[in-house]
XYZ file of N, CA, C and O in Angstrom:
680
model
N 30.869 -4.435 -16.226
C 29.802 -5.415 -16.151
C 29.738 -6.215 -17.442
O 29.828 -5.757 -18.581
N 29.557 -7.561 -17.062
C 29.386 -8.471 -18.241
C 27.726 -8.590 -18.837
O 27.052 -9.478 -18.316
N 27.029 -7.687 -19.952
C 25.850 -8.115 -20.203
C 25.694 -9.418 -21.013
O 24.756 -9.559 -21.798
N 26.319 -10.054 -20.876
C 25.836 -11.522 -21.751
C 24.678 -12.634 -21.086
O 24.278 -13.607 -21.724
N 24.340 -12.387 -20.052
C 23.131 -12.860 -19.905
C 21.705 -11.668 -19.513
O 20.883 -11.997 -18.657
N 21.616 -10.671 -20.062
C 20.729 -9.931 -19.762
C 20.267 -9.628 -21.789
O 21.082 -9.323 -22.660
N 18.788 -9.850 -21.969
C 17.999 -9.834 -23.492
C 17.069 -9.043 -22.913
O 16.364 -9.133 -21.908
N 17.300 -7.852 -24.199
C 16.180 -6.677 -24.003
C 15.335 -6.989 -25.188
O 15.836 -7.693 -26.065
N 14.228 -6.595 -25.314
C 13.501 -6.467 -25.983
C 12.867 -4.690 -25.698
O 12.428 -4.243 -24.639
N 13.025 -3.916 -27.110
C 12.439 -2.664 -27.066
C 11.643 -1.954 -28.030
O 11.947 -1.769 -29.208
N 10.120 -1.394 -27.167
C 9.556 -1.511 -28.103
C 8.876 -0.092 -28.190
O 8.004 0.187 -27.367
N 9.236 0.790 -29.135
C 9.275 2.206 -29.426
C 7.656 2.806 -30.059
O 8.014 2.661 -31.227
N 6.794 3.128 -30.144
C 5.847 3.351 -30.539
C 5.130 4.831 -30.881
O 4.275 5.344 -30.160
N 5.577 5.333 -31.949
C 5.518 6.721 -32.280
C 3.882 6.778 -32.935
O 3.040 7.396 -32.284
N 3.489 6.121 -34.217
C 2.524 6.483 -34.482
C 1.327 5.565 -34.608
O 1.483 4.562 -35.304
N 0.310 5.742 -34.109
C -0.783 5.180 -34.290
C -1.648 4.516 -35.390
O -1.554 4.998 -36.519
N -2.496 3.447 -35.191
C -3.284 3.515 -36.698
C -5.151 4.657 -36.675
O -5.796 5.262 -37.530
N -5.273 4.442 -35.480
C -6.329 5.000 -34.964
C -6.666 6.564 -35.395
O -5.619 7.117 -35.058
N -7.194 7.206 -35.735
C -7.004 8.966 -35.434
C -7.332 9.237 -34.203
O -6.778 10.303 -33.933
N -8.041 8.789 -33.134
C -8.187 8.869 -32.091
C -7.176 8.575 -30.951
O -7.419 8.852 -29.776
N -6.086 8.027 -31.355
C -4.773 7.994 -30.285
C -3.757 9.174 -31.470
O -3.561 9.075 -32.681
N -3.288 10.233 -30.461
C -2.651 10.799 -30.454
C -1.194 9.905 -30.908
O -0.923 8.789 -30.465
N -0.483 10.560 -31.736
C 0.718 9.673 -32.317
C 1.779 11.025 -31.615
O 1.755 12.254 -31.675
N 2.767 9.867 -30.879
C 4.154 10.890 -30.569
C 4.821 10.939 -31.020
O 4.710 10.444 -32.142
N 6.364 11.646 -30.606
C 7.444 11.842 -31.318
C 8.966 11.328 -31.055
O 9.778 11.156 -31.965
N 9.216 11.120 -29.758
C 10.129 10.506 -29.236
C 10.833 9.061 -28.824
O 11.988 8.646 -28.736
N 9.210 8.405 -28.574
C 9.711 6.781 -28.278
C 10.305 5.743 -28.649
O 10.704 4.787 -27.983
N 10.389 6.069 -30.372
C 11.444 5.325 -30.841
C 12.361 5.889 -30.596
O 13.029 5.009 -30.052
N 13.294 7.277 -30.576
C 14.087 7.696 -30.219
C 14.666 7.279 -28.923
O 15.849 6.945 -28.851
N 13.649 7.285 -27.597
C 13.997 6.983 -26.675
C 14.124 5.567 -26.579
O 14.756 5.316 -25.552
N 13.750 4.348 -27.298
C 13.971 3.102 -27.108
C 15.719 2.726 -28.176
O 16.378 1.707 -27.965
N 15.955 3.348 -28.791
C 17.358 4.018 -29.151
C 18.349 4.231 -28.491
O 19.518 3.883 -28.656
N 17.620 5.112 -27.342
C 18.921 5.877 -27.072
C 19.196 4.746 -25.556
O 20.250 4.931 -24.947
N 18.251 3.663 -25.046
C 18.139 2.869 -23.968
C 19.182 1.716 -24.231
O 19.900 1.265 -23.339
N 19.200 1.292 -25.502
C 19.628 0.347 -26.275
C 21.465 0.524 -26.408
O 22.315 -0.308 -26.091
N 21.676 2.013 -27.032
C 22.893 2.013 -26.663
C 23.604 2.350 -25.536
O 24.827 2.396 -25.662
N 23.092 2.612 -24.395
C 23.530 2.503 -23.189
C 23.682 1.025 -22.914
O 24.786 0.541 -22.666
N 22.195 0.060 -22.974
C 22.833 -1.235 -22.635
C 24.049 -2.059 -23.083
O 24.689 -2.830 -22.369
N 24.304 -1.730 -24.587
C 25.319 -2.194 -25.375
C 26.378 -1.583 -25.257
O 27.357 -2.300 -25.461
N 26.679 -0.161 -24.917
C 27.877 0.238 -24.355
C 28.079 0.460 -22.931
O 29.248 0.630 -22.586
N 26.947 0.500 -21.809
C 27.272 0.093 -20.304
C 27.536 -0.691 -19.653
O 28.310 -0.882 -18.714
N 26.350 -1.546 -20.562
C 26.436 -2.849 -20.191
C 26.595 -4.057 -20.315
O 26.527 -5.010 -19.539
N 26.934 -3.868 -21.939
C 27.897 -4.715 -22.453
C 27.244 -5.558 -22.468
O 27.674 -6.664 -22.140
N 25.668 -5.330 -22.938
C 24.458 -6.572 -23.794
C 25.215 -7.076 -25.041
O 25.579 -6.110 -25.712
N 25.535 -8.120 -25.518
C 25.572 -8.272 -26.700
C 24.439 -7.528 -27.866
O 23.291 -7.241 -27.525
N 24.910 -7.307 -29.112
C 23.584 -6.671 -30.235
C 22.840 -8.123 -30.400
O 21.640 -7.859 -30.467
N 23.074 -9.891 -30.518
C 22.530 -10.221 -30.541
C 21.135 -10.519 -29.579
O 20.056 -11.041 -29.859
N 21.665 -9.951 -28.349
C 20.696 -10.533 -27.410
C 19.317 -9.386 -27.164
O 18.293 -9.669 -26.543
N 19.661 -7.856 -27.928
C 19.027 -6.915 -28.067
C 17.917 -7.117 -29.442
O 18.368 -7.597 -30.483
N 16.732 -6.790 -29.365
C 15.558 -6.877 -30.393
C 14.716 -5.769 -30.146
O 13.988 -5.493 -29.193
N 14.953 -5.230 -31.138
C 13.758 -3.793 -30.966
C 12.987 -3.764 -32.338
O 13.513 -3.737 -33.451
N 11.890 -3.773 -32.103
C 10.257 -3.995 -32.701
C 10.441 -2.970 -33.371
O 10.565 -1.892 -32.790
N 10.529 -3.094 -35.316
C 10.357 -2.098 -36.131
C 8.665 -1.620 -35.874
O 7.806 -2.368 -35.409
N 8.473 -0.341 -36.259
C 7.207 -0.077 -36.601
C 6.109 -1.143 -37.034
O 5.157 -1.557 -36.372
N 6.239 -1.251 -37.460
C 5.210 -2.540 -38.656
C 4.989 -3.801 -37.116
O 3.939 -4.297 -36.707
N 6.164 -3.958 -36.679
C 5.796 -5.508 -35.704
C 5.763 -4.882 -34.218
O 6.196 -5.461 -33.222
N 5.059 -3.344 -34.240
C 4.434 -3.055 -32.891
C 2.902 -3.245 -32.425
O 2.224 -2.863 -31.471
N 2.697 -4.035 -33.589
C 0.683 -4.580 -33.483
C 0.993 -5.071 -32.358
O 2.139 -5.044 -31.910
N -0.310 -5.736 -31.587
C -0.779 -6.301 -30.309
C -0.220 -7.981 -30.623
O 0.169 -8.650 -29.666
N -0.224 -8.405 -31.636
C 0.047 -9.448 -32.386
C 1.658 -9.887 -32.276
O 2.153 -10.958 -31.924
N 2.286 -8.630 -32.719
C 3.530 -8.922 -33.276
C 4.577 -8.157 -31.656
O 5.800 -8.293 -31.625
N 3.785 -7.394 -30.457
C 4.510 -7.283 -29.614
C 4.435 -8.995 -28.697
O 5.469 -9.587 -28.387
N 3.360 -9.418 -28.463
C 2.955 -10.957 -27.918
C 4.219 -11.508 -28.884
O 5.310 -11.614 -28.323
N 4.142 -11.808 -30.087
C 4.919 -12.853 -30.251
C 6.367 -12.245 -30.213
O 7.251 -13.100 -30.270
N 6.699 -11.219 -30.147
C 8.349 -11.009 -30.051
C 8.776 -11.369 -28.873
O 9.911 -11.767 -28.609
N 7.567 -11.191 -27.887
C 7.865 -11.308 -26.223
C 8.369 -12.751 -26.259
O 9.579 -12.922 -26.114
N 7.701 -13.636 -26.409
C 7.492 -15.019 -26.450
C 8.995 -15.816 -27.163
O 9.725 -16.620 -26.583
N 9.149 -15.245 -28.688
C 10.250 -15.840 -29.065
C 11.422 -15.671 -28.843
O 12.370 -16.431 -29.037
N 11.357 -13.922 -28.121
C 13.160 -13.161 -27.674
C 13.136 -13.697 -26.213
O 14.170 -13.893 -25.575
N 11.853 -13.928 -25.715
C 12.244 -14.499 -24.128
C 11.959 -16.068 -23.890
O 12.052 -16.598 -22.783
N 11.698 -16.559 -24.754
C 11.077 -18.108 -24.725
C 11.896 -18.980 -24.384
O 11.512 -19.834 -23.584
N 13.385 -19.024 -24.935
C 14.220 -19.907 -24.378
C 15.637 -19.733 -23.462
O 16.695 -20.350 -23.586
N 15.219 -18.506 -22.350
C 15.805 -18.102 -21.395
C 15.935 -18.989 -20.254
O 14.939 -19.532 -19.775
N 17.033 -19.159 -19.818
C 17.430 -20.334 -18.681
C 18.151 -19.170 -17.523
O 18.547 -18.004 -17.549
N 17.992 -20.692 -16.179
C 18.318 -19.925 -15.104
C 19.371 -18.825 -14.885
O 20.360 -19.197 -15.517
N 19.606 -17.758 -14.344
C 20.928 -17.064 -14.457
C 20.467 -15.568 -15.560
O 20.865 -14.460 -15.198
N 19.796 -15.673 -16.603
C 19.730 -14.662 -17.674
C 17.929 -13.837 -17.040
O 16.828 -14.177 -16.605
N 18.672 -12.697 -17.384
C 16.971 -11.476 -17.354
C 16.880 -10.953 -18.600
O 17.692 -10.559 -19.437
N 15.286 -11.072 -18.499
C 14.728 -10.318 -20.084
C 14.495 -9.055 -19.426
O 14.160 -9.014 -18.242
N 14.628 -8.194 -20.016
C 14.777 -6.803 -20.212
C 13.342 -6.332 -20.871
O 13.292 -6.721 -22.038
N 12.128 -5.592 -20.463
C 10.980 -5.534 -21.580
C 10.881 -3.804 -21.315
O 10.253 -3.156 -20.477
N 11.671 -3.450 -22.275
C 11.756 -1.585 -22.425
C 10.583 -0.905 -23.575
O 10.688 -0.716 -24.787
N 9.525 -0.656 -22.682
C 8.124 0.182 -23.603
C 8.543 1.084 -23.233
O 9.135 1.376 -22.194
N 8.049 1.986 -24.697
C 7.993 3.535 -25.009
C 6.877 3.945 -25.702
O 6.883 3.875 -26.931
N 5.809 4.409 -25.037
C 4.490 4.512 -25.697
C 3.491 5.102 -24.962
O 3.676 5.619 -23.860
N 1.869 5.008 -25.847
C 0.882 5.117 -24.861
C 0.341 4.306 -23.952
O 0.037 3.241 -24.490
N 0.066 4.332 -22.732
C -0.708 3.637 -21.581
C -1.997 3.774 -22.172
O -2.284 4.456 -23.156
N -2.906 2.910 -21.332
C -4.052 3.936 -21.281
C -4.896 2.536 -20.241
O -4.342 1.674 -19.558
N -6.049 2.717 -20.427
C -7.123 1.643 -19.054
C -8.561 1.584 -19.758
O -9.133 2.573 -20.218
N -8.986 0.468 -19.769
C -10.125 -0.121 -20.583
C -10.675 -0.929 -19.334
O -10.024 -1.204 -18.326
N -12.383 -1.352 -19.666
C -13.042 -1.644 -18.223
C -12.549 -3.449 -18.947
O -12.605 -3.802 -20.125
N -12.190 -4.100 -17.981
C -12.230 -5.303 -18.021
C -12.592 -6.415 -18.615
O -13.640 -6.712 -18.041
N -12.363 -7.260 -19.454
C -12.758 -7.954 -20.513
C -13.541 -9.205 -19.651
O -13.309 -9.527 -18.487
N -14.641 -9.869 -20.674
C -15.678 -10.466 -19.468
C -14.433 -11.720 -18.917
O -14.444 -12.016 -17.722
N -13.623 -12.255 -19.657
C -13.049 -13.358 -19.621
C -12.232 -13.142 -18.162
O -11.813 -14.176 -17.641
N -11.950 -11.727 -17.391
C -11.168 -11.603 -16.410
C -12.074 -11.181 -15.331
O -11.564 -11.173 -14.211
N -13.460 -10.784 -15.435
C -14.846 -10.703 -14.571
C -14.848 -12.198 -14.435
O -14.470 -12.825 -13.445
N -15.393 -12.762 -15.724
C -15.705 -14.646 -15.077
C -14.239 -15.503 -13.867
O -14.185 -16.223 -12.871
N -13.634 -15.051 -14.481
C -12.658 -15.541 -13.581
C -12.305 -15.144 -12.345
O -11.556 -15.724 -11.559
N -12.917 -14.060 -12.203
C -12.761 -13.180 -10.697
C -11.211 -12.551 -10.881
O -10.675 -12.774 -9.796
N -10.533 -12.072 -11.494
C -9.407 -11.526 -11.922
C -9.888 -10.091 -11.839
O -9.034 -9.207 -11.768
N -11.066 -9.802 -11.842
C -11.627 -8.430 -11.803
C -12.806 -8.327 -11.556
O -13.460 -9.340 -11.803
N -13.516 -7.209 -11.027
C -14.686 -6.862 -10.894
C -15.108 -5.923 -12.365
O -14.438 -5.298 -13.187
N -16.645 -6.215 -12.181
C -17.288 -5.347 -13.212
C -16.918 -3.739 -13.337
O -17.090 -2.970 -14.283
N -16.363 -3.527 -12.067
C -16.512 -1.859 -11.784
C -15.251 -1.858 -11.745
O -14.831 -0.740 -11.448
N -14.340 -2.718 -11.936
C -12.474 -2.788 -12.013
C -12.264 -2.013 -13.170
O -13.127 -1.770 -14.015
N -10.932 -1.579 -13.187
C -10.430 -1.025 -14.955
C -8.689 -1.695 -14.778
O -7.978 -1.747 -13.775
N -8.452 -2.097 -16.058
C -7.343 -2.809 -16.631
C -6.246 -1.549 -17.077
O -6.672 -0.701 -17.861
N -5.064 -1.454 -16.652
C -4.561 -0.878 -17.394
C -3.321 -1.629 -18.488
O -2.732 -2.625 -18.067
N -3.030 -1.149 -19.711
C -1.728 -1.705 -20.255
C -1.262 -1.029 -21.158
O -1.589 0.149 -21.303
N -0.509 -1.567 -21.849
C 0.584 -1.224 -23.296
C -0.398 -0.560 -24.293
O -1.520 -0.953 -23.973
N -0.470 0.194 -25.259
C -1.406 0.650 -26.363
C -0.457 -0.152 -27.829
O 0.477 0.446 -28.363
N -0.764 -1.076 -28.133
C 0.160 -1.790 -29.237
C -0.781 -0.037 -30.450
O -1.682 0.773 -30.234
N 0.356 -0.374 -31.809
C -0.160 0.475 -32.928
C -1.211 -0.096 -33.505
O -1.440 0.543 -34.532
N -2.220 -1.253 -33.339
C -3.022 -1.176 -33.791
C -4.354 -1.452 -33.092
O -5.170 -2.311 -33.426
N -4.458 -0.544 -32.009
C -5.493 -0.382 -30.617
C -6.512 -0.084 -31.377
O -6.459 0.642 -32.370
N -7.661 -0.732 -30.860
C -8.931 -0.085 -31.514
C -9.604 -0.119 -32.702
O -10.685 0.448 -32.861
N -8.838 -0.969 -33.848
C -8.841 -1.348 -34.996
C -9.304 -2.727 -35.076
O -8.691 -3.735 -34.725
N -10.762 -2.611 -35.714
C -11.423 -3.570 -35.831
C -11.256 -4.685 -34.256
O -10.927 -5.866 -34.361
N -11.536 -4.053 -32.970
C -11.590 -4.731 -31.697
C -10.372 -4.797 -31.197
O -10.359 -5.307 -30.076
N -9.296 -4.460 -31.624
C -8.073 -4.847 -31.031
C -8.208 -4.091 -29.846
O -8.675 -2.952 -29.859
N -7.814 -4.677 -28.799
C -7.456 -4.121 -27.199
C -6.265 -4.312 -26.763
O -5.462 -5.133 -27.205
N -6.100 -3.527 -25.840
C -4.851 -2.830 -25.329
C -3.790 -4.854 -24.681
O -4.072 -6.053 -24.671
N -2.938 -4.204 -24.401
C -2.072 -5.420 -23.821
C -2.425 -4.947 -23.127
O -2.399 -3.719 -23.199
N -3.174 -5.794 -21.623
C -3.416 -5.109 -20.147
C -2.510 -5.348 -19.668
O -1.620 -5.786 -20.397
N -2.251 -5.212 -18.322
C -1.375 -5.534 -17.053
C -1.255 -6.886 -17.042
O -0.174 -7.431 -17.263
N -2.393 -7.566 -16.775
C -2.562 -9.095 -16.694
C -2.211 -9.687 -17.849
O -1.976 -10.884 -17.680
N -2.091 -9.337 -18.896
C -1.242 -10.500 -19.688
C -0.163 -10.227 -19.617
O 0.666 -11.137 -19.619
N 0.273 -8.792 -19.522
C 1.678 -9.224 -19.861
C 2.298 -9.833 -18.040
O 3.426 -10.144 -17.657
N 1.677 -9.811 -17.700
C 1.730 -10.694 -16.440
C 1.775 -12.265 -16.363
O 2.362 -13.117 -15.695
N 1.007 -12.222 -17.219
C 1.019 -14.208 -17.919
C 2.186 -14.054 -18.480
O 3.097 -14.610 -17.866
N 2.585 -13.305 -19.755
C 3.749 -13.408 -20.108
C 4.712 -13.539 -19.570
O 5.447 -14.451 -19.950
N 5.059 -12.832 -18.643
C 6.254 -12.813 -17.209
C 6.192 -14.048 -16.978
O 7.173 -14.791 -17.010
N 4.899 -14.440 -16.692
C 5.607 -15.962 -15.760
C 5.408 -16.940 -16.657
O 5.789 -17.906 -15.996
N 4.978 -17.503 -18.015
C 5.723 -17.991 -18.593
C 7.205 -18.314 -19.019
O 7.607 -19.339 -19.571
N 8.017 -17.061 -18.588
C 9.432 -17.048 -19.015
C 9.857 -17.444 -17.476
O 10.750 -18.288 -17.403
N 9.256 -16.872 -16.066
C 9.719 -17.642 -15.242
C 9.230 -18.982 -14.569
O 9.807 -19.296 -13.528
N 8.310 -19.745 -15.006
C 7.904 -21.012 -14.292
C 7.139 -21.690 -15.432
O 6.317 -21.258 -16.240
N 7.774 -23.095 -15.196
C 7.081 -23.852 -16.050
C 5.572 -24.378 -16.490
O 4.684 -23.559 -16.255
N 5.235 -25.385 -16.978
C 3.708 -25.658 -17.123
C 3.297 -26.222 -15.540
O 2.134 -26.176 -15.140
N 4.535 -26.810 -14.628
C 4.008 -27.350 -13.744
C 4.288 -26.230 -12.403
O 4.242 -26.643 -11.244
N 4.479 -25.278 -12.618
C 4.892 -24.616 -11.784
C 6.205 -24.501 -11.165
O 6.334 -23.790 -10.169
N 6.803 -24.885 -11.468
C 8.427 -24.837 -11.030
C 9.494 -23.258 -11.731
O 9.592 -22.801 -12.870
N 10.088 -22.860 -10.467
C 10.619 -21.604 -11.194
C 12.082 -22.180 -12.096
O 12.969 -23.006 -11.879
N 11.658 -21.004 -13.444
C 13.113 -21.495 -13.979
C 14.349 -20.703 -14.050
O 15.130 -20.666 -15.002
N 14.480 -19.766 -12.389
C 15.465 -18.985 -12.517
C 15.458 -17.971 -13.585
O 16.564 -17.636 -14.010
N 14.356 -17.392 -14.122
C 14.529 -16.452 -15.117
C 14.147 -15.030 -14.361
O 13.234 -15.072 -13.536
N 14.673 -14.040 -14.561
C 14.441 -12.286 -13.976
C 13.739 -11.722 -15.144
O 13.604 -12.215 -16.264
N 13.196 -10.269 -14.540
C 12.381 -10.145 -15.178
C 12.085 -8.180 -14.816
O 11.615 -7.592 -13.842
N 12.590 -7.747 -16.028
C 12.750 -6.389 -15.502
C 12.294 -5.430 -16.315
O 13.040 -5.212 -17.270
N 11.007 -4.577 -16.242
C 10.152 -4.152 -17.050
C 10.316 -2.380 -16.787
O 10.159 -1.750 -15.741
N 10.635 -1.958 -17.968
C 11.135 -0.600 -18.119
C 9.474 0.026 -18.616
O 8.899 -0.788 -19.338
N 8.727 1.207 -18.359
C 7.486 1.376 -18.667
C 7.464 2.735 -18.925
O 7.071 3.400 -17.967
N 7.877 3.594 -20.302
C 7.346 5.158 -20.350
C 5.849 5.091 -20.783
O 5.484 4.988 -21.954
N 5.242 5.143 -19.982
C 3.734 5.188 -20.557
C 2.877 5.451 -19.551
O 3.166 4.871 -18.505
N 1.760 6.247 -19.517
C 0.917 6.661 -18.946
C 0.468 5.247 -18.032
O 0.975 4.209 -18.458
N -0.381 5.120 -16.891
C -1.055 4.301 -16.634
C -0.140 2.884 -16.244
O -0.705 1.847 -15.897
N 1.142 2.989 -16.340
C 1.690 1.966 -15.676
C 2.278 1.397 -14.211
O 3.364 0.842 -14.038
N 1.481 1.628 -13.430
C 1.606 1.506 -11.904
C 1.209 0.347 -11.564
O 1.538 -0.164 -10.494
N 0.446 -0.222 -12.430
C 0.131 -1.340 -11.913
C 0.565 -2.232 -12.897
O 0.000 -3.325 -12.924
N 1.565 -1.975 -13.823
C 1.659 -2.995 -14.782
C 2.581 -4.327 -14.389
O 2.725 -5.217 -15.227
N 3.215 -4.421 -13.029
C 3.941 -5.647 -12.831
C 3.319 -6.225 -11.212
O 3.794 -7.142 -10.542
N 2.440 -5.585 -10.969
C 2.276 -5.659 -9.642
C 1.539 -7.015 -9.575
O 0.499 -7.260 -10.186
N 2.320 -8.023 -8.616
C 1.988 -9.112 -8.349
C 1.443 -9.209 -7.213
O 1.864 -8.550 -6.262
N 0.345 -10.098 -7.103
C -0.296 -10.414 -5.398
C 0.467 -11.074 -4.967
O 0.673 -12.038 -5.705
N 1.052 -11.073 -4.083
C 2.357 -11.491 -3.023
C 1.543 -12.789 -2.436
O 2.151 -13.846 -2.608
N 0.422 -12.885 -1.850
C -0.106 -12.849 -1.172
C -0.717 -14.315 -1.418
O -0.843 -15.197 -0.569
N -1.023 -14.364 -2.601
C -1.361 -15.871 -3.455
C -0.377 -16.915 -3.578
O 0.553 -16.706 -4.357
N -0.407 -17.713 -3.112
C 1.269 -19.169 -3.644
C 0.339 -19.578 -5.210
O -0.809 -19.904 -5.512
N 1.239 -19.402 -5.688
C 1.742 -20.158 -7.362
C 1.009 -21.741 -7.400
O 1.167 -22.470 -8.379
């Protein structure tokens, strides 16, 4: 297999800033050991591979890696988005109640970036990184731009993290 159009982005998350999230032991390991399978299975190029040191696993610095490693992907190529971390589910932020994106009595689940909970920071839910997705596949006007989109998830609470309403037209 030729990986030259498939860009992973991987993002390993061992320890917390919080004392209240439990810090693990493996996920950078395991976003490691994912990485050289793609590069020796599948024959990703190392440039097209980006894995999030410690320091740029904030809520901050996973958003913008998403954005700049998948931002200028054209038809034909898939981003690859390989989490290794904590899940977890927070009740709904009002901004996704006003919008009807959720009910009051709904719960959000997503990504736990390393700096959850610190001074307000909240989780990456489902729904953004759902915005994120389709930023990389459809434009401002709605038009698809042939981009794939294939989301690897070790983390608690991710069942609903790609799940699209079928059901809605774009």
């Amino acid at each position: 297999m030729n990986g030259k159009n498939i860009y992973v982005l991987g993002i390993g998350i061992n320890e917390y800033e919080v004392e209240g999230i439990s810090d693990l032991e493996q996920c950078e390991r395991d976003i490691d050991r994912v990485k050289k399978f793609f590069i020796s299975s599948l024959k990703v190029p190392e440039s097209n591979y980006k894995v999030l040191s410690p320091k740029e696993t904030c809520r901050e610095g996973i958003i913008t890696a998403f954005r700049t490693h998948f931002g200028n992907l054209r038809r034909g190529d898939i981003a690859v988005l390989n989490y290794s971390g904590h899940g977890s589910w927070e009740k709904p932020a009002k901004e996704f109640i006003e919008a009807k994106f959720e009910s009051s009595t709904g719960q959000i689940e997503g990504i736990v970036p390393r700096d959850a909970r610190v001074d307000g920071v909240r989780i990456i839910s489902d729904k953004e990184i759902r915005l994120l997705v389709n930023e990389i596949q459809y434009t401002d006007e709605g038009k698809e731009k042939g981009v794939q989109f294939v989301g690897i998830f070790d983390c608690c609470y991710s069942g609903s993290m790609l799940k699209f309403d079928q059901s809605k037209e774009r």
